[in-house]
Amino acid sequence: MTEYATLTFEGKTLELPIVTGTEGEKAIDIRMLRQKTGYITFDPGYGNTGCCKSAITFMNGEKGILRYRGIPIEELAENSTFVETSYLLINGRLPTRKELTRTSVMLNDFSLVHEDMQNFYQNFPRASHPMGILSAMVNALRSFYPELVETDEQTEMIFLRLLSKVRTMAAMSYKISRGHKVIYPRPDYTYCANFLHMMFDTPVKPYVIDQDLVRALNVFWILHADHEQNCSTSAVKTVGSARANIYATLSAGIAALWGPLHGGANQAVVEMLAKIWKEGLSIEEVISRAKDKTDPFRLMGFGHRVYKTYDPRAKIMKKICDRVLPKLNINDPLLDIAKKLEEVALNDAYFIDYNLYPNVDFYSGILLRAMGIPTNMFTVMFAIGRLPGWLAQWKENLDDPEQKLCRPRQIYTGSNQKPYIPIDDRE
Ligand code: ACO
């Protein structure tokens, strides 16, 4: 039986249906509000706006819960691989062994990038940011693969092609940015091992695959694979709602992810920690700058729109750092600084009152540094991980008959009507 919320305004009442999710989440359905009252809702940043019903990812920001298709992130990080988790997100269930093998074979089959694309890479200025290059190149893929995405088979093929090629393109852009020979993928390697191989193998020094690093990379990408209606996913859904092609749509997601308030935070965190270390700043000084409302500085890697407790992904990331760095004989001073910052912040009244806890980006940069990933590639690593989430959410949106072109309203606060003044009559 449908429940209703009653809105009272200007002496009238309106019954608005209540929508309830499978985890008991509630929303007031205001779709008829404007039509019935002439009013709209006002919610800058959409913090209280549900834009869809989704069966992909469940988050509870108060309790620090994250599940993909019902499975807790902790269990996936412990037992799954990135390829299997991608299948889960996109198809709604874990694959059988046969399905997983087929997926892995197809990912290997699609791993090469059209040779002509190398010309584009060669011509970007050397100092270009890899996220700008990735966004442009994913958009450019449309010119190389103009096929339509209509049937389920076409969709599966294009998704696997994107998952495979974006990884190859990321490694390729790194090699070209260093002026090194591009290393081709190997069909006998798994998805993550292949990425490390394409990044770090050289004709003079073969790269030896370390299974602990492969595992750490799997976990890193699993943790980033989806996060329901975040900024970049919303960009993907907004652009996708105009029926733009999948490549242009993903390119918009990559652009959104690049921002330092979103995926760009992993780079910003390491830059912040490096600055603290190089300049010998005290932790107290940094914390007091973060609290100073006249200073635009924020503690990067802290705070989240949804999590009001410890981000469950940050907990796993911290554990992985503690496991992987000693194994690689790395004693990174930035890890020590991060831990001290965390300790001081979590005991500080400001951070407690504002519910500011470490988010996934706080420790992820330290893990990526340990793997040898350069700082300006950190957000590209996030983008590869987020790809299955973007694809799953894009498809769910297109398949949802309740979805429409994304087009919010506004409250206009500009001038009222006034006449055009010819240029010679202006003061
Ligand atoms: N350091 C200091 N103060 C902070 C921080 C921080 N990291 N984060 C939030 N605050 C304060 C704000 O100053 C604001 O205070 P005010 O209400 O007195 O003005 C209050 O907390 C609320 O912050 P908002 O920015 O309004 O909250 P919102 O939900 O929009 O922000 C965000 C979330 C953007 C993540 C924010 O916490 C932030 O800027 N964090 C640092 C950047 C970061 O780590 N981003 C990665 C997020 S995770 C991801 O996208 C993968």
Short mmCIF file of C-alpha atoms and ligand atoms in Angstrom, two decimals:
data_model
loop_
_atom_site.label_atom_id
_atom_site.label_comp_id
_atom_site.label_asym_id
_atom_site.label_seq_id
_atom_site.Cartn_x
_atom_site.Cartn_y
_atom_site.Cartn_z
CA MET A 1 0.00 0.00 0.00
CA THR A 2 1.40 3.41 -1.00
CA GLU A 3 2.24 5.77 1.87
CA TYR A 4 1.90 9.53 1.41
CA ALA A 5 3.57 12.65 2.81
CA THR A 6 1.38 15.73 3.12
CA LEU A 7 2.67 19.09 1.96
CA THR A 8 0.87 22.10 3.35
CA PHE A 9 1.38 25.50 1.74
CA GLU A 10 -0.70 28.61 1.04
CA GLY A 11 -3.60 27.02 2.90
CA LYS A 12 -3.69 24.02 0.52
CA THR A 13 -2.49 20.44 1.03
CA LEU A 14 -0.94 18.01 -1.41
CA GLU A 15 -0.44 14.27 -0.93
CA LEU A 16 2.92 13.13 -2.24
CA PRO A 17 3.65 9.38 -2.61
CA ILE A 18 6.52 7.89 -0.60
CA VAL A 19 8.95 5.61 -2.43
CA THR A 20 10.73 2.96 -0.32
CA GLY A 21 13.89 1.10 -1.31
CA THR A 22 14.85 -2.48 -0.41
CA GLU A 23 17.03 -1.24 2.47
CA GLY A 24 14.21 0.91 3.85
CA GLU A 25 15.45 4.16 2.31
CA LYS A 26 12.62 6.63 1.78
CA ALA A 27 11.97 9.36 -0.74
CA ILE A 28 9.09 11.74 -1.32
CA ASP A 29 8.05 11.50 -4.95
CA ILE A 30 7.72 15.10 -6.08
CA ARG A 31 7.34 14.45 -9.80
CA MET A 32 3.87 16.04 -9.88
CA LEU A 33 4.85 18.98 -7.64
CA ARG A 34 5.35 21.65 -10.29
CA GLN A 35 2.38 20.55 -12.34
CA LYS A 36 0.07 20.60 -9.30
CA THR A 37 1.48 23.64 -7.44
CA GLY A 38 3.74 25.66 -9.74
CA TYR A 39 6.53 25.16 -7.18
CA ILE A 40 9.85 23.40 -7.69
CA THR A 41 12.23 22.08 -5.03
CA PHE A 42 15.50 23.90 -4.33
CA ASP A 43 18.50 21.64 -3.69
CA PRO A 44 21.87 22.97 -4.94
CA GLY A 45 24.37 20.13 -5.30
CA TYR A 46 21.43 17.66 -5.23
CA GLY A 47 22.29 16.51 -1.70
CA ASN A 48 18.63 15.61 -1.03
CA THR A 49 17.59 14.63 -4.52
CA GLY A 50 17.05 11.03 -5.62
CA CYS A 51 17.44 10.99 -9.39
CA CYS A 52 16.64 7.32 -10.00
CA LYS A 53 15.81 3.92 -8.55
CA SER A 54 18.93 1.80 -8.85
CA ALA A 55 19.71 -1.86 -8.12
CA ILE A 56 23.49 -1.54 -8.51
CA THR A 57 25.16 -0.11 -5.40
CA PHE A 58 23.96 0.41 -1.85
CA MET A 59 25.66 2.91 0.44
CA ASN A 60 24.81 3.89 3.98
CA GLY A 61 26.86 6.95 4.87
CA GLU A 62 25.98 6.90 8.56
CA LYS A 63 26.97 3.27 9.09
CA GLY A 64 29.82 3.17 6.55
CA ILE A 65 28.26 0.44 4.38
CA LEU A 66 29.06 -0.13 0.72
CA ARG A 67 27.73 -3.08 -1.29
CA TYR A 68 27.79 -3.88 -4.99
CA ARG A 69 24.68 -5.80 -6.06
CA GLY A 70 24.19 -6.68 -2.37
CA ILE A 71 27.72 -8.01 -1.75
CA PRO A 72 29.74 -6.11 0.91
CA ILE A 73 32.81 -4.32 -0.43
CA GLU A 74 34.92 -6.06 2.25
CA GLU A 75 34.01 -9.50 0.82
CA LEU A 76 34.70 -8.44 -2.75
CA ALA A 77 38.06 -6.90 -1.76
CA GLU A 78 38.99 -10.15 -0.01
CA ASN A 79 37.82 -12.67 -2.59
CA SER A 80 37.06 -11.16 -5.99
CA THR A 81 39.03 -9.80 -8.92
CA PHE A 82 38.41 -6.53 -10.75
CA VAL A 83 37.19 -8.40 -13.84
CA GLU A 84 34.74 -10.48 -11.81
CA THR A 85 33.50 -7.39 -9.92
CA SER A 86 33.04 -5.54 -13.22
CA TYR A 87 30.92 -8.44 -14.48
CA LEU A 88 28.89 -8.32 -11.25
CA LEU A 89 28.21 -4.59 -11.54
CA ILE A 90 27.29 -4.70 -15.21
CA ASN A 91 25.31 -7.95 -15.28
CA GLY A 92 23.77 -7.89 -11.81
CA ARG A 93 25.21 -11.20 -10.61
CA LEU A 94 28.52 -13.00 -10.19
CA PRO A 95 29.64 -14.89 -13.31
CA THR A 96 29.94 -18.67 -13.57
CA ARG A 97 33.46 -19.97 -14.21
CA LYS A 98 32.61 -20.33 -17.92
CA GLU A 99 31.29 -16.76 -18.14
CA LEU A 100 34.32 -15.38 -16.35
CA THR A 101 36.71 -17.22 -18.67
CA ARG A 102 34.83 -15.96 -21.71
CA THR A 103 34.97 -12.39 -20.35
CA SER A 104 38.73 -12.64 -19.73
CA VAL A 105 39.32 -14.03 -23.22
CA MET A 106 37.31 -11.19 -24.78
CA LEU A 107 39.14 -8.59 -22.71
CA ASN A 108 42.41 -9.97 -24.06
CA ASP A 109 41.04 -10.04 -27.62
CA PHE A 110 40.08 -6.35 -27.38
CA SER A 111 43.24 -5.13 -25.69
CA LEU A 112 44.97 -3.62 -28.72
CA VAL A 113 44.40 0.02 -29.64
CA HIS A 114 44.23 1.19 -33.25
CA GLU A 115 47.79 2.12 -34.27
CA ASP A 116 46.59 5.45 -35.71
CA MET A 117 45.63 6.55 -32.21
CA GLN A 118 49.31 6.72 -31.32
CA ASN A 119 49.61 9.75 -33.62
CA PHE A 120 47.22 11.70 -31.41
CA TYR A 121 49.17 10.79 -28.30
CA GLN A 122 52.45 11.80 -29.88
CA ASN A 123 51.10 15.28 -30.61
CA PHE A 124 49.81 16.28 -27.18
CA PRO A 125 52.21 18.74 -25.50
CA ARG A 126 54.51 16.81 -23.13
CA ALA A 127 53.12 18.60 -20.04
CA SER A 128 49.49 17.64 -20.79
CA HIS A 129 47.63 16.12 -17.87
CA PRO A 130 46.85 12.41 -18.53
CA MET A 131 43.20 12.94 -17.51
CA GLY A 132 42.75 15.54 -20.24
CA ILE A 133 44.35 13.18 -22.74
CA LEU A 134 42.22 10.24 -21.56
CA SER A 135 39.01 12.22 -21.81
CA ALA A 136 39.88 13.38 -25.34
CA MET A 137 41.00 9.93 -26.48
CA VAL A 138 37.94 8.10 -25.13
CA ASN A 139 35.80 10.59 -27.06
CA ALA A 140 37.97 9.96 -30.14
CA LEU A 141 37.29 6.20 -29.92
CA ARG A 142 33.91 6.89 -31.48
CA SER A 143 35.64 7.74 -34.77
CA PHE A 144 37.49 4.43 -34.73
CA TYR A 145 34.55 2.27 -33.60
CA PRO A 146 31.39 3.93 -34.96
CA GLU A 147 29.17 0.83 -34.56
CA LEU A 148 25.82 1.30 -32.86
CA VAL A 149 25.07 0.04 -29.34
CA GLU A 150 21.59 -1.39 -29.71
CA THR A 151 21.42 -5.13 -29.04
CA ASP A 152 22.60 -6.89 -25.87
CA GLU A 153 25.46 -8.48 -27.83
CA GLN A 154 26.62 -5.09 -29.15
CA THR A 155 26.41 -3.62 -25.66
CA GLU A 156 28.46 -6.45 -24.17
CA MET A 157 31.07 -6.13 -26.89
CA ILE A 158 31.41 -2.38 -26.56
CA PHE A 159 31.60 -2.57 -22.75
CA LEU A 160 34.39 -5.16 -22.88
CA ARG A 161 36.15 -3.21 -25.58
CA LEU A 162 36.07 -0.09 -23.42
CA LEU A 163 37.20 -1.92 -20.27
CA SER A 164 40.13 -3.38 -22.13
CA LYS A 165 41.16 -0.48 -24.34
CA VAL A 166 40.94 2.28 -21.72
CA ARG A 167 43.46 0.30 -19.65
CA THR A 168 45.77 -0.07 -22.69
CA MET A 169 45.36 3.61 -23.57
CA ALA A 170 46.25 4.70 -20.03
CA ALA A 171 49.50 2.70 -20.07
CA MET A 172 50.25 3.86 -23.61
CA SER A 173 49.84 7.53 -22.69
CA TYR A 174 52.26 7.06 -19.80
CA LYS A 175 54.90 5.47 -22.04
CA ILE A 176 54.54 8.18 -24.69
CA SER A 177 54.65 10.95 -22.07
CA ARG A 178 58.04 9.59 -21.01
CA GLY A 179 59.24 9.31 -24.61
CA HIS A 180 59.45 5.51 -24.23
CA LYS A 181 58.50 2.72 -26.60
CA VAL A 182 54.87 1.61 -26.22
CA ILE A 183 54.63 -1.89 -24.71
CA TYR A 184 51.91 -4.14 -26.13
CA PRO A 185 49.58 -6.25 -23.97
CA ARG A 186 50.33 -9.95 -23.53
CA PRO A 187 47.49 -12.45 -24.07
CA ASP A 188 48.81 -14.75 -21.34
CA TYR A 189 48.47 -12.09 -18.62
CA THR A 190 45.43 -11.30 -16.51
CA TYR A 191 43.81 -7.83 -16.70
CA CYS A 192 45.76 -6.25 -13.83
CA ALA A 193 49.08 -8.01 -14.57
CA ASN A 194 48.81 -6.79 -18.15
CA PHE A 195 48.41 -3.21 -17.01
CA LEU A 196 51.55 -3.38 -14.84
CA HIS A 197 53.39 -5.03 -17.74
CA MET A 198 52.36 -2.30 -20.23
CA MET A 199 53.30 0.42 -17.72
CA PHE A 200 56.64 -0.85 -16.51
CA ASP A 201 58.15 -3.31 -18.95
CA THR A 202 60.93 -1.88 -21.12
CA PRO A 203 62.94 -3.38 -24.00
CA VAL A 204 66.08 -3.20 -21.85
CA LYS A 205 64.66 -4.33 -18.50
CA PRO A 206 61.81 -6.85 -18.49
CA TYR A 207 59.28 -6.18 -15.73
CA VAL A 208 58.76 -9.11 -13.40
CA ILE A 209 55.14 -9.45 -12.36
CA ASP A 210 54.72 -9.49 -8.58
CA GLN A 211 51.50 -11.30 -7.62
CA ASP A 212 51.14 -9.24 -4.43
CA LEU A 213 51.07 -6.06 -6.51
CA VAL A 214 48.61 -7.64 -8.93
CA ARG A 215 46.38 -8.45 -5.96
CA ALA A 216 46.76 -4.92 -4.56
CA LEU A 217 45.81 -3.45 -7.95
CA ASN A 218 42.76 -5.73 -8.15
CA VAL A 219 41.65 -4.47 -4.74
CA PHE A 220 42.38 -0.83 -5.65
CA TRP A 221 40.16 -1.10 -8.74
CA ILE A 222 37.43 -3.09 -6.93
CA LEU A 223 37.22 -0.32 -4.30
CA HIS A 224 36.77 2.31 -7.03
CA ALA A 225 34.42 0.33 -9.28
CA ASP A 226 31.16 2.08 -8.35
CA HIS A 227 29.80 4.54 -5.83
CA GLU A 228 26.18 5.08 -6.87
CA GLN A 229 25.18 8.64 -7.88
CA ASN A 230 28.56 10.38 -7.42
CA CYS A 231 29.59 13.46 -9.43
CA SER A 232 31.20 11.68 -12.41
CA THR A 233 28.45 9.03 -12.59
CA SER A 234 25.87 11.80 -12.56
CA ALA A 235 27.80 13.50 -15.39
CA VAL A 236 27.69 10.21 -17.34
CA LYS A 237 23.96 9.86 -16.70
CA THR A 238 23.21 13.48 -17.57
CA VAL A 239 25.11 13.35 -20.85
CA GLY A 240 23.76 9.85 -21.56
CA SER A 241 20.20 11.08 -21.00
CA ALA A 242 20.60 13.23 -24.12
CA ARG A 243 21.36 9.94 -25.96
CA ALA A 244 24.91 11.12 -26.69
CA ASN A 245 27.12 8.26 -27.86
CA ILE A 246 28.76 6.11 -25.19
CA TYR A 247 32.28 7.42 -25.85
CA ALA A 248 31.31 11.11 -25.52
CA THR A 249 29.27 10.18 -22.46
CA LEU A 250 32.21 8.47 -20.72
CA SER A 251 34.51 11.29 -21.73
CA ALA A 252 32.27 13.64 -19.71
CA GLY A 253 32.54 11.29 -16.71
CA ILE A 254 36.33 11.34 -16.97
CA ALA A 255 36.31 15.16 -17.07
CA ALA A 256 34.15 15.31 -13.92
CA LEU A 257 36.32 12.76 -12.13
CA TRP A 258 39.41 14.88 -12.80
CA GLY A 259 38.24 17.61 -10.37
CA PRO A 260 40.13 17.78 -7.04
CA LEU A 261 36.90 17.66 -5.03
CA HIS A 262 36.16 14.28 -6.64
CA GLY A 263 38.66 11.76 -8.13
CA GLY A 264 41.43 14.34 -8.43
CA ALA A 265 41.66 14.23 -4.63
CA ASN A 266 44.03 11.23 -4.71
CA GLN A 267 46.65 13.35 -6.48
CA ALA A 268 45.88 16.33 -4.23
CA VAL A 269 46.36 14.21 -1.08
CA VAL A 270 49.83 13.04 -2.07
CA GLU A 271 50.81 16.57 -3.10
CA MET A 272 49.60 17.82 0.27
CA LEU A 273 51.49 15.11 2.19
CA ALA A 274 54.63 15.74 0.12
CA LYS A 275 54.43 19.46 0.88
CA ILE A 276 54.08 18.77 4.61
CA TRP A 277 57.14 16.53 4.45
CA LYS A 278 59.33 18.76 2.25
CA GLU A 279 58.53 21.97 4.11
CA GLY A 280 58.63 20.30 7.52
CA LEU A 281 55.15 21.64 8.43
CA SER A 282 53.70 20.53 11.72
CA ILE A 283 50.52 18.43 11.74
CA GLU A 284 48.89 20.96 14.10
CA GLU A 285 49.63 23.79 11.65
CA VAL A 286 47.99 21.86 8.79
CA ILE A 287 44.94 20.97 10.86
CA SER A 288 44.50 24.54 12.00
CA ARG A 289 44.69 25.80 8.38
CA ALA A 290 42.01 23.25 7.40
CA LYS A 291 39.75 24.59 10.15
CA ASP A 292 40.32 28.27 9.32
CA LYS A 293 37.25 29.46 7.40
CA THR A 294 39.20 32.41 5.95
CA ASP A 295 41.69 29.99 4.35
CA PRO A 296 40.51 28.03 1.27
CA PHE A 297 42.78 25.11 2.25
CA ARG A 298 40.97 21.85 3.06
CA LEU A 299 42.38 18.62 4.37
CA MET A 300 42.39 16.64 1.14
CA GLY A 301 41.17 13.04 1.44
CA PHE A 302 38.87 14.01 4.32
CA GLY A 303 35.12 14.42 4.21
CA HIS A 304 32.50 12.99 1.90
CA ARG A 305 29.06 13.99 0.71
CA VAL A 306 27.53 10.68 1.84
CA TYR A 307 29.88 9.10 4.42
CA LYS A 308 29.52 10.69 7.82
CA THR A 309 31.75 8.02 9.31
CA TYR A 310 34.94 6.25 8.18
CA ASP A 311 34.74 5.44 4.45
CA PRO A 312 34.81 1.59 4.35
CA ARG A 313 37.06 1.77 1.28
CA ALA A 314 39.62 3.88 3.17
CA LYS A 315 39.81 1.20 5.90
CA ILE A 316 40.65 -1.46 3.31
CA MET A 317 43.10 0.83 1.50
CA LYS A 318 44.95 1.57 4.75
CA LYS A 319 45.30 -2.16 5.46
CA ILE A 320 46.62 -2.79 1.94
CA CYS A 321 49.24 -0.03 2.41
CA ASP A 322 50.31 -1.63 5.68
CA ARG A 323 50.66 -4.99 3.89
CA VAL A 324 52.19 -3.96 0.56
CA LEU A 325 54.74 -1.29 1.56
CA PRO A 326 56.78 -3.48 3.96
CA LYS A 327 56.65 -6.34 1.41
CA LEU A 328 58.23 -4.00 -1.16
CA ASN A 329 60.72 -2.74 1.45
CA ILE A 330 59.28 0.74 1.08
CA ASN A 331 59.41 3.07 4.05
CA ASP A 332 57.34 5.97 2.77
CA PRO A 333 57.45 9.01 5.07
CA LEU A 334 54.13 10.12 3.54
CA LEU A 335 52.40 7.07 5.05
CA ASP A 336 53.62 8.07 8.51
CA ILE A 337 52.47 11.66 7.97
CA ALA A 338 49.06 10.43 6.74
CA LYS A 339 48.62 8.28 9.85
CA LYS A 340 49.59 11.15 12.16
CA LEU A 341 47.24 13.54 10.33
CA GLU A 342 44.43 11.03 10.63
CA GLU A 343 45.05 10.52 14.34
CA VAL A 344 45.09 14.24 15.12
CA ALA A 345 42.07 15.02 12.88
CA LEU A 346 39.94 12.22 14.29
CA ASN A 347 40.48 13.60 17.80
CA ASP A 348 39.86 17.22 16.85
CA ALA A 349 36.51 18.79 17.77
CA TYR A 350 36.11 20.43 14.32
CA PHE A 351 36.49 17.17 12.43
CA ILE A 352 34.30 15.34 14.95
CA ASP A 353 31.55 17.98 14.78
CA TYR A 354 31.59 18.10 10.96
CA ASN A 355 31.78 14.28 10.70
CA LEU A 356 34.93 14.48 8.59
CA TYR A 357 36.69 11.13 8.22
CA PRO A 358 39.27 9.80 5.74
CA ASN A 359 37.79 8.95 2.36
CA VAL A 360 39.10 6.45 -0.20
CA ASP A 361 41.60 8.96 -1.58
CA PHE A 362 43.42 9.47 1.71
CA TYR A 363 45.51 6.29 1.46
CA SER A 364 45.11 5.33 -2.20
CA GLY A 365 47.88 7.66 -3.47
CA ILE A 366 50.35 6.05 -1.08
CA LEU A 367 49.57 2.62 -2.50
CA LEU A 368 49.88 3.90 -6.08
CA ARG A 369 53.25 5.54 -5.29
CA ALA A 370 54.47 2.23 -3.91
CA MET A 371 53.48 0.55 -7.19
CA GLY A 372 55.54 3.10 -9.11
CA ILE A 373 52.56 4.95 -10.59
CA PRO A 374 53.46 8.63 -11.16
CA THR A 375 51.35 11.19 -9.27
CA ASN A 376 49.73 12.71 -12.35
CA MET A 377 48.43 9.23 -13.32
CA PHE A 378 46.59 8.67 -10.01
CA THR A 379 43.23 9.95 -11.23
CA VAL A 380 43.60 7.91 -14.44
CA MET A 381 43.91 4.84 -12.18
CA PHE A 382 40.66 5.88 -10.51
CA ALA A 383 39.02 6.33 -13.94
CA ILE A 384 39.95 2.79 -15.07
CA GLY A 385 38.46 1.48 -11.84
CA ARG A 386 35.25 3.52 -12.14
CA LEU A 387 34.59 2.44 -15.72
CA PRO A 388 32.41 -0.63 -14.90
CA GLY A 389 30.30 1.54 -12.57
CA TRP A 390 29.78 4.18 -15.23
CA LEU A 391 28.83 1.51 -17.77
CA ALA A 392 26.44 -0.27 -15.43
CA GLN A 393 24.76 2.98 -14.38
CA TRP A 394 24.55 4.26 -17.97
CA LYS A 395 22.85 1.05 -19.09
CA GLU A 396 20.47 0.94 -16.13
CA ASN A 397 19.46 4.52 -16.87
CA LEU A 398 18.78 3.85 -20.54
CA ASP A 399 16.77 0.72 -19.71
CA ASP A 400 14.67 2.55 -17.10
CA PRO A 401 11.33 3.69 -18.57
CA GLU A 402 10.96 6.29 -15.77
CA GLN A 403 14.11 8.13 -16.88
CA LYS A 404 13.99 11.27 -19.02
CA LEU A 405 16.34 13.90 -20.37
CA CYS A 406 18.14 15.40 -17.35
CA ARG A 407 17.09 19.00 -17.16
CA PRO A 408 16.87 20.67 -13.73
CA ARG A 409 15.00 23.91 -13.08
CA GLN A 410 16.22 27.06 -11.33
CA ILE A 411 15.11 30.01 -9.26
CA TYR A 412 15.87 33.08 -11.34
CA THR A 413 17.44 35.96 -9.37
CA GLY A 414 18.48 38.32 -12.20
CA SER A 415 17.02 41.61 -13.43
CA ASN A 416 13.36 41.91 -14.28
CA GLN A 417 12.50 42.82 -17.86
CA LYS A 418 14.27 45.96 -19.07
CA PRO A 419 14.75 47.52 -22.49
CA TYR A 420 17.78 47.18 -24.76
CA ILE A 421 19.81 50.44 -24.67
CA PRO A 422 21.65 51.42 -27.89
CA ILE A 423 25.44 51.58 -27.34
CA ASP A 424 25.72 55.39 -27.76
CA ASP A 425 23.08 55.98 -25.07
CA ARG A 426 24.88 53.89 -22.39
CA GLU A 427 26.62 55.65 -19.49
N1 ACO B 1 38.73 19.97 5.39
C1 ACO B 1 38.23 20.98 6.12
N2 ACO B 1 36.90 21.28 6.17
C2 ACO B 1 36.05 20.54 5.44
C3 ACO B 1 36.53 19.46 4.67
C4 ACO B 1 37.92 19.18 4.65
N3 ACO B 1 38.41 18.19 3.93
N4 ACO B 1 35.48 18.88 4.03
C5 ACO B 1 34.39 19.57 4.40
N5 ACO B 1 34.74 20.56 5.26
C6 ACO B 1 33.84 21.51 5.90
C7 ACO B 1 33.47 22.63 4.93
O1 ACO B 1 34.35 23.71 5.05
C8 ACO B 1 32.05 22.95 5.32
O2 ACO B 1 32.09 23.82 6.41
P1 ACO B 1 30.98 25.03 6.56
O3 ACO B 1 29.63 24.32 6.52
O4 ACO B 1 31.30 25.66 7.86
O5 ACO B 1 31.18 25.92 5.37
C9 ACO B 1 31.48 21.61 5.83
O6 ACO B 1 32.61 20.81 6.19
C10 ACO B 1 30.68 20.86 4.76
O7 ACO B 1 31.47 20.79 3.59
P2 ACO B 1 30.84 20.86 2.14
O8 ACO B 1 31.93 21.12 1.15
O9 ACO B 1 29.67 21.77 2.14
O10 ACO B 1 30.28 19.38 2.03
P3 ACO B 1 30.13 18.54 0.72
O11 ACO B 1 29.31 17.36 1.05
O12 ACO B 1 29.68 19.41 -0.40
O13 ACO B 1 31.67 18.18 0.45
C11 ACO B 1 33.66 17.14 -0.15
C12 ACO B 1 32.21 16.95 0.32
C13 ACO B 1 33.68 17.97 -1.45
C14 ACO B 1 34.23 15.76 -0.44
C15 ACO B 1 34.47 17.86 0.95
O14 ACO B 1 34.46 17.12 2.15
C16 ACO B 1 35.93 18.15 0.52
O15 ACO B 1 36.19 19.16 -0.13
N6 ACO B 1 36.88 17.22 0.88
C17 ACO B 1 38.25 17.35 0.42
C18 ACO B 1 38.37 16.84 -1.01
C19 ACO B 1 38.26 15.33 -1.11
O16 ACO B 1 38.88 14.60 -0.35
N7 ACO B 1 37.49 14.86 -2.11
C20 ACO B 1 37.32 13.42 -2.37
C21 ACO B 1 35.94 12.97 -2.00
S1 ACO B 1 35.80 11.24 -2.23
C22 ACO B 1 35.60 11.06 -3.90
O17 ACO B 1 35.05 11.85 -4.59
C23 ACO B 1 36.22 9.90 -4.46
#
